[in-house]
PDB file of C-alpha atoms in Angstrom:
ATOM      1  CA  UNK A   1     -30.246  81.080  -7.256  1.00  0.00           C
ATOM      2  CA  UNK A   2     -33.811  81.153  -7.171  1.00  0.00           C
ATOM      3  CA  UNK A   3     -36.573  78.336  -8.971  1.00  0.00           C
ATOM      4  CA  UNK A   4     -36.326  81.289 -11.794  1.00  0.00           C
ATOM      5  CA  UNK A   5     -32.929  81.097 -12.289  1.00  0.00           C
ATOM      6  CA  UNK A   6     -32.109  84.402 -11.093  1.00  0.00           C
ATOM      7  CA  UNK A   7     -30.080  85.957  -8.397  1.00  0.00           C
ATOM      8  CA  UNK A   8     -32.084  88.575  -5.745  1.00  0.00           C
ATOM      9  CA  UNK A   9     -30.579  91.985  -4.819  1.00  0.00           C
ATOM     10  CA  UNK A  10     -29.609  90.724  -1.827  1.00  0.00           C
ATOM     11  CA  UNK A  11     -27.346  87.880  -2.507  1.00  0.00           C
ATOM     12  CA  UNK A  12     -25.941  89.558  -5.956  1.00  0.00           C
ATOM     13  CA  UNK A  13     -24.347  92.045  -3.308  1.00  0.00           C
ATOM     14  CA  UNK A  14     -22.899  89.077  -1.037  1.00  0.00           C
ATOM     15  CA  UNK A  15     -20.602  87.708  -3.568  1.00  0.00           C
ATOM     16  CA  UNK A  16     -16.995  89.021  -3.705  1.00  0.00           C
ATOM     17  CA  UNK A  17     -15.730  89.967  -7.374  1.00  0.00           C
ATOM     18  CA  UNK A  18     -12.587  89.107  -8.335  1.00  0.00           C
ATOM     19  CA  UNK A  19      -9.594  91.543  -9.113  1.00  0.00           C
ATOM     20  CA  UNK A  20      -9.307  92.198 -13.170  1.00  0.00           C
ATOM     21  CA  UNK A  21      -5.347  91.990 -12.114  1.00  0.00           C
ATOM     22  CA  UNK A  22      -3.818  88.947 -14.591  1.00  0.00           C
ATOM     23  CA  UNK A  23      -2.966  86.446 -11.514  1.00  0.00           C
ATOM     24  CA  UNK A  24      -0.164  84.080 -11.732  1.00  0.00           C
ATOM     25  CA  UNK A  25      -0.448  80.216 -10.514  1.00  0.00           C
ATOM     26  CA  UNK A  26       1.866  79.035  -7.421  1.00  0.00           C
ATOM     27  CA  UNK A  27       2.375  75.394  -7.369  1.00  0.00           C
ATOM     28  CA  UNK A  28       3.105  73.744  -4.205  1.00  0.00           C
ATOM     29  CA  UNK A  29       7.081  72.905  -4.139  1.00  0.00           C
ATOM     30  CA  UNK A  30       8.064  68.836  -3.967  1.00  0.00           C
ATOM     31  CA  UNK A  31      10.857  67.442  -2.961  1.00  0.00           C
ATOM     32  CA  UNK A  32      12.436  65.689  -5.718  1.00  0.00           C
ATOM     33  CA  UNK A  33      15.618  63.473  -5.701  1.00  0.00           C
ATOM     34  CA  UNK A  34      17.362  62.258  -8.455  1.00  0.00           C
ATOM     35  CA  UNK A  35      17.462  58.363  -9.251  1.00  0.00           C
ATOM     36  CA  UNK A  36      20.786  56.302  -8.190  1.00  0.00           C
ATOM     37  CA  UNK A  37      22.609  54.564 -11.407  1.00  0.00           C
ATOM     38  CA  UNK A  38      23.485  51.381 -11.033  1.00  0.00           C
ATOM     39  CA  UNK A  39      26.217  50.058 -13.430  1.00  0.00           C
ATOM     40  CA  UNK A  40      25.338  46.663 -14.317  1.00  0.00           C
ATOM     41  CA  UNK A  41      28.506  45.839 -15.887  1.00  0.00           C
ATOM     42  CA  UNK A  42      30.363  45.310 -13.002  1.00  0.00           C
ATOM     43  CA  UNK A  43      30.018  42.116 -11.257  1.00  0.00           C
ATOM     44  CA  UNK A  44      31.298  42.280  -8.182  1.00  0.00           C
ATOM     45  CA  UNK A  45      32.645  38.846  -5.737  1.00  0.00           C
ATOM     46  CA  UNK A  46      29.671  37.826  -2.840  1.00  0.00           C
ATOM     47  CA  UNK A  47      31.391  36.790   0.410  1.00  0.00           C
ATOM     48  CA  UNK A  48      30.286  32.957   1.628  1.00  0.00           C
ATOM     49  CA  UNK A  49      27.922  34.881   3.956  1.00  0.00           C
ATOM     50  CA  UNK A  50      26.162  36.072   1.115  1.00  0.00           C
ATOM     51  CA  UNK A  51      26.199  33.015  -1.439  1.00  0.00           C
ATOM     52  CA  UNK A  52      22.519  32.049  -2.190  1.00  0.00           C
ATOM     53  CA  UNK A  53      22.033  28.702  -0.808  1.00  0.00           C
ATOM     54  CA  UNK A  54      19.318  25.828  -1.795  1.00  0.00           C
ATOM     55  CA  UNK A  55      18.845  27.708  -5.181  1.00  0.00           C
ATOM     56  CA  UNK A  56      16.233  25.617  -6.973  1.00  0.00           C
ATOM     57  CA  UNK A  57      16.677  25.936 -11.272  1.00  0.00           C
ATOM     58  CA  UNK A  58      14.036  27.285 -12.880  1.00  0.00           C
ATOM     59  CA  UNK A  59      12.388  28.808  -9.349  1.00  0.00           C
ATOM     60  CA  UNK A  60      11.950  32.508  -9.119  1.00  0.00           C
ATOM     61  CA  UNK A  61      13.651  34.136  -6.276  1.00  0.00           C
ATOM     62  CA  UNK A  62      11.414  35.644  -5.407  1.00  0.00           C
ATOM     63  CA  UNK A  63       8.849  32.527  -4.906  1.00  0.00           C
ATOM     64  CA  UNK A  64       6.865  32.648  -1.960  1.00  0.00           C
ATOM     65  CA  UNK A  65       7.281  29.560  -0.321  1.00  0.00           C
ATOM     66  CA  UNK A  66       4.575  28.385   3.017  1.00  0.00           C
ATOM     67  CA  UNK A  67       6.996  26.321   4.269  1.00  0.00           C
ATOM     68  CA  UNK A  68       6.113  22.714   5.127  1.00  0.00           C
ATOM     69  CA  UNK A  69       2.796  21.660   6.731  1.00  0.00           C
ATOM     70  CA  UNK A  70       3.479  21.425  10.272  1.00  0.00           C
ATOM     71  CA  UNK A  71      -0.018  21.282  12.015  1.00  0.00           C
ATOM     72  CA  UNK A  72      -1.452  18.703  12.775  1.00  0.00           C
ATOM     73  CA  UNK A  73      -5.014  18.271  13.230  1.00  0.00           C
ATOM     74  CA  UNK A  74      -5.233  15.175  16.662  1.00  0.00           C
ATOM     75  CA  UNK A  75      -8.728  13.798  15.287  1.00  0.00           C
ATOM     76  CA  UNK A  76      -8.188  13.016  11.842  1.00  0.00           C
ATOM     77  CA  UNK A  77      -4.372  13.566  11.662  1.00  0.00           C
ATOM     78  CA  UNK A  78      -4.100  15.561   8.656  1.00  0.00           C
ATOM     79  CA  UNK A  79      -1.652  17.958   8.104  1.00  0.00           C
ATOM     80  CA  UNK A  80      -2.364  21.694   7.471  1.00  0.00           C
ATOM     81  CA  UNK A  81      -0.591  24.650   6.886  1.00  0.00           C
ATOM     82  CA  UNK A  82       0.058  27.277   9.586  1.00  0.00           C
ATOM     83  CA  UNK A  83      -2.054  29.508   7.390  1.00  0.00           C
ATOM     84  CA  UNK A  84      -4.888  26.821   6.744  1.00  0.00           C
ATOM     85  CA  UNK A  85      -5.152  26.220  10.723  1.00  0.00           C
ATOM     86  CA  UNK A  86      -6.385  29.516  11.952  1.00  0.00           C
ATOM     87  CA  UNK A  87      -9.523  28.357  13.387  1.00  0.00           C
ATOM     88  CA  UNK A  88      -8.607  25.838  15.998  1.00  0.00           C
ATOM     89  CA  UNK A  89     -10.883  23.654  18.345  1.00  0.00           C
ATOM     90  CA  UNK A  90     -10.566  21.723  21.422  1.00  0.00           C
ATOM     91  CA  UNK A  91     -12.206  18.693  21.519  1.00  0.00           C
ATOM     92  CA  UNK A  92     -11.613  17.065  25.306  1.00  0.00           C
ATOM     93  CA  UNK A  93      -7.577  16.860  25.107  1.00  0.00           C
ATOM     94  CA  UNK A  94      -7.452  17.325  21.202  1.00  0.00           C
ATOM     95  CA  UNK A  95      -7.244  19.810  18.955  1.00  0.00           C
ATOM     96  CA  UNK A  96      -9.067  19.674  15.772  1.00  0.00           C
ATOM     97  CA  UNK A  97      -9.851  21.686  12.631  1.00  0.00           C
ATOM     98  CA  UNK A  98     -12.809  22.694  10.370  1.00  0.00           C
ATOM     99  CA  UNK A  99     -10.903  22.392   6.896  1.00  0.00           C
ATOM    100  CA  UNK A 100     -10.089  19.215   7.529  1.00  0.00           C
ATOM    101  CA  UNK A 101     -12.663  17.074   9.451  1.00  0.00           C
ATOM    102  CA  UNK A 102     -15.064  19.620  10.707  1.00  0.00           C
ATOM    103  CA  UNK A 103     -14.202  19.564  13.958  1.00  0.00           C
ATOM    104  CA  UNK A 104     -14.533  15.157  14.000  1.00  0.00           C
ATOM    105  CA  UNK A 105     -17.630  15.236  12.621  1.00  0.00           C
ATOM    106  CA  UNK A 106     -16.156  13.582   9.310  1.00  0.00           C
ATOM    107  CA  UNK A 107     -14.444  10.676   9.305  1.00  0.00           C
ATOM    108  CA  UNK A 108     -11.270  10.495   7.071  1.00  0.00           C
ATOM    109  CA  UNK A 109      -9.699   7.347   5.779  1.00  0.00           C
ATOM    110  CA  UNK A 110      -6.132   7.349   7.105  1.00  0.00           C
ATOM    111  CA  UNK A 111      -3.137   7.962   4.903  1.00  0.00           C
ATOM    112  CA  UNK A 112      -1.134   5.384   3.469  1.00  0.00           C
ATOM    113  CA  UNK A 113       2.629   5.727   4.225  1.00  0.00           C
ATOM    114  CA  UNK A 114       4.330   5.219   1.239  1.00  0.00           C
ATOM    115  CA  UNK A 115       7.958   3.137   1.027  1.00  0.00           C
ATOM    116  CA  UNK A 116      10.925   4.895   2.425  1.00  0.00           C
ATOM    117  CA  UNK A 117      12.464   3.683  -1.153  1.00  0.00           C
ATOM    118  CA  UNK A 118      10.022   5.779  -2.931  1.00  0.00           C
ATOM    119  CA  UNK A 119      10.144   8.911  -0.524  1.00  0.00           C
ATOM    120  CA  UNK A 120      13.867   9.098  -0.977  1.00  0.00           C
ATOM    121  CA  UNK A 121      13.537   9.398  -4.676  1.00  0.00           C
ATOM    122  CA  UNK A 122      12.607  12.745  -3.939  1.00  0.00           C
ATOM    123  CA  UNK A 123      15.274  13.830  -1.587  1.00  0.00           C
ATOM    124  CA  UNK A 124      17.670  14.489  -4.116  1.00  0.00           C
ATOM    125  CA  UNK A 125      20.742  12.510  -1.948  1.00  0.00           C
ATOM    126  CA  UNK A 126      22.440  10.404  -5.147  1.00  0.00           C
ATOM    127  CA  UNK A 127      22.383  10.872  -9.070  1.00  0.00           C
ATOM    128  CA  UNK A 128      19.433   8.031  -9.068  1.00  0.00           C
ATOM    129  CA  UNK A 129      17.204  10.462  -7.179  1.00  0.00           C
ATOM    130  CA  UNK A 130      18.103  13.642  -9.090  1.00  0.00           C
ATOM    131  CA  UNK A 131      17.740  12.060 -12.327  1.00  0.00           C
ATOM    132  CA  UNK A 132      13.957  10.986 -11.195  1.00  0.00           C
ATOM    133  CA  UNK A 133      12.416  14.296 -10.674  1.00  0.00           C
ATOM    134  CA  UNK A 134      14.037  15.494 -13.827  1.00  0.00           C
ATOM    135  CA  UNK A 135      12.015  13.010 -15.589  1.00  0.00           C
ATOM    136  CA  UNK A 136       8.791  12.481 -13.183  1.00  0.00           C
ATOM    137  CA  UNK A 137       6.933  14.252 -15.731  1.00  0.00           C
ATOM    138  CA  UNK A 138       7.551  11.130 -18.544  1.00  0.00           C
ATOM    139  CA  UNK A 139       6.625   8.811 -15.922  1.00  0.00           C
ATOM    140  CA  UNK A 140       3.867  10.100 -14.950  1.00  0.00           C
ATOM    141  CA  UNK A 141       3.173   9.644 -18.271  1.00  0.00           C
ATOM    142  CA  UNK A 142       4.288   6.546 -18.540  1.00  0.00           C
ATOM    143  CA  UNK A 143       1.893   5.031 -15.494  1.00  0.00           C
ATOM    144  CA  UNK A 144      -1.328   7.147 -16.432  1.00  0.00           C
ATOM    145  CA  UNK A 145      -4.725   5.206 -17.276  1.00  0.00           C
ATOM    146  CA  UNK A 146      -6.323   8.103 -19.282  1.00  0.00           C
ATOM    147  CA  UNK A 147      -6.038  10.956 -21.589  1.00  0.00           C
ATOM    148  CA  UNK A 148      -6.746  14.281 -20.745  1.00  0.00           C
ATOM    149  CA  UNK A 149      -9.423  15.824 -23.259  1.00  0.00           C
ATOM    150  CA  UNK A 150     -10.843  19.441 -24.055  1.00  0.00           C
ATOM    151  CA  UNK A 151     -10.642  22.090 -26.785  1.00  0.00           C
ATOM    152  CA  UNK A 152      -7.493  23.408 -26.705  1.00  0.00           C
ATOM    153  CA  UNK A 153      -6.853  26.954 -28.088  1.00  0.00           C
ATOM    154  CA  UNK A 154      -3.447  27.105 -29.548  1.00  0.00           C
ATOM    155  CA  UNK A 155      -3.944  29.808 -31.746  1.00  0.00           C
ATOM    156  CA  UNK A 156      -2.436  32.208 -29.000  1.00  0.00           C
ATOM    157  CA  UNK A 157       0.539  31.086 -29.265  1.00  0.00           C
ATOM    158  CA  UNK A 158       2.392  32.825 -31.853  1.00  0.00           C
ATOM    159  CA  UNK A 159       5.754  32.440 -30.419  1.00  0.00           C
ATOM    160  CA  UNK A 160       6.196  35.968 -29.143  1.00  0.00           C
ATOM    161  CA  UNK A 161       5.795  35.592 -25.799  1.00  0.00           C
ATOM    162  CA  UNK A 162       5.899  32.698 -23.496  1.00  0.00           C
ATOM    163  CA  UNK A 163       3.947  29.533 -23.963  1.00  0.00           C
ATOM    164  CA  UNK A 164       0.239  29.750 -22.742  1.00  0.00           C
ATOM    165  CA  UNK A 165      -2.506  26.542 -22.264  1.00  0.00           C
ATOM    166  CA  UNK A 166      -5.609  27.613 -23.025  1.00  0.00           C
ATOM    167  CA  UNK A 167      -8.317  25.447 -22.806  1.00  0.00           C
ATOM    168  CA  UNK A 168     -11.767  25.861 -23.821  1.00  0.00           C
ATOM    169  CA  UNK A 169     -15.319  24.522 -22.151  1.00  0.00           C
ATOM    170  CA  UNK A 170     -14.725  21.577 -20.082  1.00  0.00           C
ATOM    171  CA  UNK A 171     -11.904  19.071 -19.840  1.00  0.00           C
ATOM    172  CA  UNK A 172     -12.751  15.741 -19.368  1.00  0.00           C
ATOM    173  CA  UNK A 173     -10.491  12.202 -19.734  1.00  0.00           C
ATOM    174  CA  UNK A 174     -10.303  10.074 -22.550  1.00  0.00           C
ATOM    175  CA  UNK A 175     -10.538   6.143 -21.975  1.00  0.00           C
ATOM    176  CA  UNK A 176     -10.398   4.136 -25.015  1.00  0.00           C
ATOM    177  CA  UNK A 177     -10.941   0.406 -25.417  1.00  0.00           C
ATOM    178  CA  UNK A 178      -9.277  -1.713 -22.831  1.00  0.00           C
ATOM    179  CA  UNK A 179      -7.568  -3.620 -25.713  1.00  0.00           C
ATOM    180  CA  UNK A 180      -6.146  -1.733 -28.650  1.00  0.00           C
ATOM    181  CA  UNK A 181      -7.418  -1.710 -31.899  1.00  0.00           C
ATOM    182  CA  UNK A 182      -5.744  -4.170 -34.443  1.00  0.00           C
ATOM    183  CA  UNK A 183      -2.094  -2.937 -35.545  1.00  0.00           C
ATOM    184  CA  UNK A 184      -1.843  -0.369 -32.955  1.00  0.00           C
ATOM    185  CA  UNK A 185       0.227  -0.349 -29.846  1.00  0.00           C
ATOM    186  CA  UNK A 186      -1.270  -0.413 -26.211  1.00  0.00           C
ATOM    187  CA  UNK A 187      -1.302   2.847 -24.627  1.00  0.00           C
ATOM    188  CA  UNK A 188      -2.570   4.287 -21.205  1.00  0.00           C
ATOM    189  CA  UNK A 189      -4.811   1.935 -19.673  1.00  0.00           C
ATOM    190  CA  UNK A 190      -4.143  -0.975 -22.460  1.00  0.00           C
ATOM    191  CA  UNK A 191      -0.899  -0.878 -20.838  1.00  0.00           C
ATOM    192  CA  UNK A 192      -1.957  -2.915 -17.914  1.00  0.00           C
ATOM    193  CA  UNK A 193      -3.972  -5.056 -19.669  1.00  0.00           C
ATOM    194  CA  UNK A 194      -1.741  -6.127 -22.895  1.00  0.00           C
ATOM    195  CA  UNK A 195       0.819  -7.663 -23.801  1.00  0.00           C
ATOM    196  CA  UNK A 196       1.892  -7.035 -20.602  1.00  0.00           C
ATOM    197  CA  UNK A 197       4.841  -9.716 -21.118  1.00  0.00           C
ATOM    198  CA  UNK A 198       6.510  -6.809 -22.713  1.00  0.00           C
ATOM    199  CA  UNK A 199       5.192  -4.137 -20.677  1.00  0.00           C
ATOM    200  CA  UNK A 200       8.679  -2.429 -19.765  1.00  0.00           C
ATOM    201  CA  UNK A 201       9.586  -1.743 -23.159  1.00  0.00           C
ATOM    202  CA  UNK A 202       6.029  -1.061 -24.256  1.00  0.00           C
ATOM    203  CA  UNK A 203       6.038   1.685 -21.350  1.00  0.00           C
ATOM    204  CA  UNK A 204       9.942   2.965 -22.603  1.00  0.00           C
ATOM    205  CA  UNK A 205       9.246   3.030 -25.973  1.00  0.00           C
ATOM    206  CA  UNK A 206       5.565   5.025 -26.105  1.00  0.00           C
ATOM    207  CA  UNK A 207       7.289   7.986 -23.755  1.00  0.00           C
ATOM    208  CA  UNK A 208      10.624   7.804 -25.234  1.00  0.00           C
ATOM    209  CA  UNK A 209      12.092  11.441 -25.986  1.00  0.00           C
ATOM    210  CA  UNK A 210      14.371  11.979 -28.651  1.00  0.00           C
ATOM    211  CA  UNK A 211      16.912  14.155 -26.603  1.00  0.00           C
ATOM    212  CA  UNK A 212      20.200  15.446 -27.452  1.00  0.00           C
ATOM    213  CA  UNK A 213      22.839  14.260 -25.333  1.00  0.00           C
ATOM    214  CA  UNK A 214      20.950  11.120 -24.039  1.00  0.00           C
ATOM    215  CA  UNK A 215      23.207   8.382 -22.777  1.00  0.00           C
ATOM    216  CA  UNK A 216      23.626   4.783 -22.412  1.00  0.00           C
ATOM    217  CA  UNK A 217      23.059   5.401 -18.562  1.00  0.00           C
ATOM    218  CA  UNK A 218      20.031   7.302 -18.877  1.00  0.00           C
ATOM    219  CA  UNK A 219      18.515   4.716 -20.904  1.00  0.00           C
ATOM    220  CA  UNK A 220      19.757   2.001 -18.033  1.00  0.00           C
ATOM    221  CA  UNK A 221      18.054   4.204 -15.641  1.00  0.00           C
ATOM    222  CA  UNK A 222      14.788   4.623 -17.047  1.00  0.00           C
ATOM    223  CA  UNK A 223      14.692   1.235 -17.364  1.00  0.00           C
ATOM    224  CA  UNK A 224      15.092   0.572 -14.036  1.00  0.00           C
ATOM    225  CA  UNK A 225      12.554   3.433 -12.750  1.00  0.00           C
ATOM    226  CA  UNK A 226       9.924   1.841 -14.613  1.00  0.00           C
ATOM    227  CA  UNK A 227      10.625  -1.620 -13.110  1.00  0.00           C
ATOM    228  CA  UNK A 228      10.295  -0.111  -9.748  1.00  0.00           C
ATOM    229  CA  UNK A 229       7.398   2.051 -10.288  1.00  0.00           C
ATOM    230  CA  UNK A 230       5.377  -1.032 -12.179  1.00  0.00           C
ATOM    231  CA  UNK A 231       6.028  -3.258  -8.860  1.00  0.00           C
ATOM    232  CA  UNK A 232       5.435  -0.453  -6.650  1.00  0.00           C
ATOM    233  CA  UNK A 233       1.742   0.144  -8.297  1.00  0.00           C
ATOM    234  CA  UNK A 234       0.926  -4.037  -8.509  1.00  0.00           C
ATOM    235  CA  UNK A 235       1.247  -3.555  -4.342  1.00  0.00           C
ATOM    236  CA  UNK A 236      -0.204  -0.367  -3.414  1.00  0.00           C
ATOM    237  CA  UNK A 237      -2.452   0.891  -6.137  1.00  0.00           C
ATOM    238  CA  UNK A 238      -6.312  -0.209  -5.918  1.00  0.00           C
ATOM    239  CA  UNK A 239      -7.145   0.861  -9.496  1.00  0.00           C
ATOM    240  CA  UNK A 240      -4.063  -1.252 -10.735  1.00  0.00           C
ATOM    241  CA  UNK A 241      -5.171  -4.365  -8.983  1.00  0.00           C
ATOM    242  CA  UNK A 242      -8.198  -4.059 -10.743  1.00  0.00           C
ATOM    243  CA  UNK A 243      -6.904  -3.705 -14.153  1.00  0.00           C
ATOM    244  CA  UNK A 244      -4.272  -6.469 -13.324  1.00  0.00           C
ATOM    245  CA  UNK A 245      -7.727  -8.687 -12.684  1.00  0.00           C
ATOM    246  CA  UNK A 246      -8.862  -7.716 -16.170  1.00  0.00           C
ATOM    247  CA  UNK A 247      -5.573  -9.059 -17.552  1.00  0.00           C
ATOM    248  CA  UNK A 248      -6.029 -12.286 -16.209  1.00  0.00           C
ATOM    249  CA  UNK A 249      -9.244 -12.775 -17.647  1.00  0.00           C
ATOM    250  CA  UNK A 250      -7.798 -11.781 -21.073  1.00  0.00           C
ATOM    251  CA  UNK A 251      -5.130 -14.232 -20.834  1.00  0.00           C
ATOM    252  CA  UNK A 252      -7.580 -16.764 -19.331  1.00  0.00           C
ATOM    253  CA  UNK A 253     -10.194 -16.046 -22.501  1.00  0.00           C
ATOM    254  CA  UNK A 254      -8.357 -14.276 -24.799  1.00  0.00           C
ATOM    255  CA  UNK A 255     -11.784 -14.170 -26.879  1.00  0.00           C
TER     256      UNK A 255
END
């Protein structure tokens, strides 16, 4: 086509009309197969060979799991995962990495080894240790010096679907008074500071759930968890030394 818009002798004669014929559309032929049923009414036996094994409740199967973390960096002595340690480094007869130390060029406090008595608490080998990571989520609770604070948006929830935190701008942590307010029990932080004569049934009864089928043994055990986990923290927590300090100088000067 031309700047005018129109076509010259010459090309109108190099276009090939098509047939006034009525033409009928071919479609290219697919190989379709049909869907196999599955009736899901019959359950049928699994052999031993095919029993799951170390089924976790409430884990999705299909959960993708890394594994453990396995590498070890020789400088700094942090662990990695075999994914994380992709970019690996000799230094003289050491290997290092960057995610962890940069190569040696920072300088990481070491780790502090925890008791075997708390590590097996998590192995799952009696009742004691299964009931504890049922319930880490109350102790944790239990043994935290701050509230967590933001704008929550529960609105979403309407109960049709599953349960959903949203939360809003920033989150930040709440830290009240380090004494409570007259007439009000000690919570959080408070909890290290007073009345810490009764500070095992201060800690049991703030975080106590009302749950159905609670026993006489459960209520022996909790007990007994938060024993442990209050001596535990007076040894090895920095941040509870500290507030233990504070205690003595309210019993000191109670004023």
């Amino acid at each position: 086509m031309t700047s005018t818009g129109l076509l010259t002798i010459e090309q109108s004669s190099s276009i090939t009309k098509l047939s006034s014929r009525p033409h009928t559309l071919r479609r290219k032929t697919t190989n379709v197969c049909g869907i196999p049923t599955i009736d899901l009414t019959v359950v049928e036996a699994l052999t031993d060979e095919e029993q799951p094994t170390d089924i976790i409740v409430g884990i999705f199967q299909d959960y993708l799991d890394h594994g453990d973390q396995t590498v070890i960096c020789e400088l700094c002595h942090a662990k990695l995962w075999r994914d994380e340690a992709l970019r690996g480094r000799r230094c003289g007869m050491k290997t290092s990495y960057s995610l962890c130390c940069l190569y040696g060029k920072l300088e990481l406090p070491k780790q502090k080894e925890m008791p075997a008595t708390y590590t097996n608490l998590f192995r799952c080998i009696d009742s004691k240790s299964k009931y504890f990571p049922k319930n880490i989520h109350r102790y944790n609770a239990m043994f935290s010096f701050t509230l967590m604070g933001g704008k929550v948006d529960s609105s979403i929830n309407r109960g049709n679907a599953p349960y959903i935190y949203r939360l809003g701008g920033q989150n930040y942590h709440r830290m009240g008074s380090l004494v409570p307010p007259s007439g009000l029990k000690p919570k959080f932080l408070q909890l290290y500071i007073y009345d810490t004569e009764y500070e095992i049934s201060n800690r049991h009864s703030v975080c106590r759930e009302q749950r159905e089928g609670s026993t006489s043994n459960s209520e022996y055990l909790d007990v007994k968890f938060i024993q442990y986990l209050k001596n535990m923290l007076d040894s090895q927590n920095v941040l509870v030394k500290s507030y233990r300090m504070e205690r003595d100088c309210f019993q000191s000067n109670p004023n």
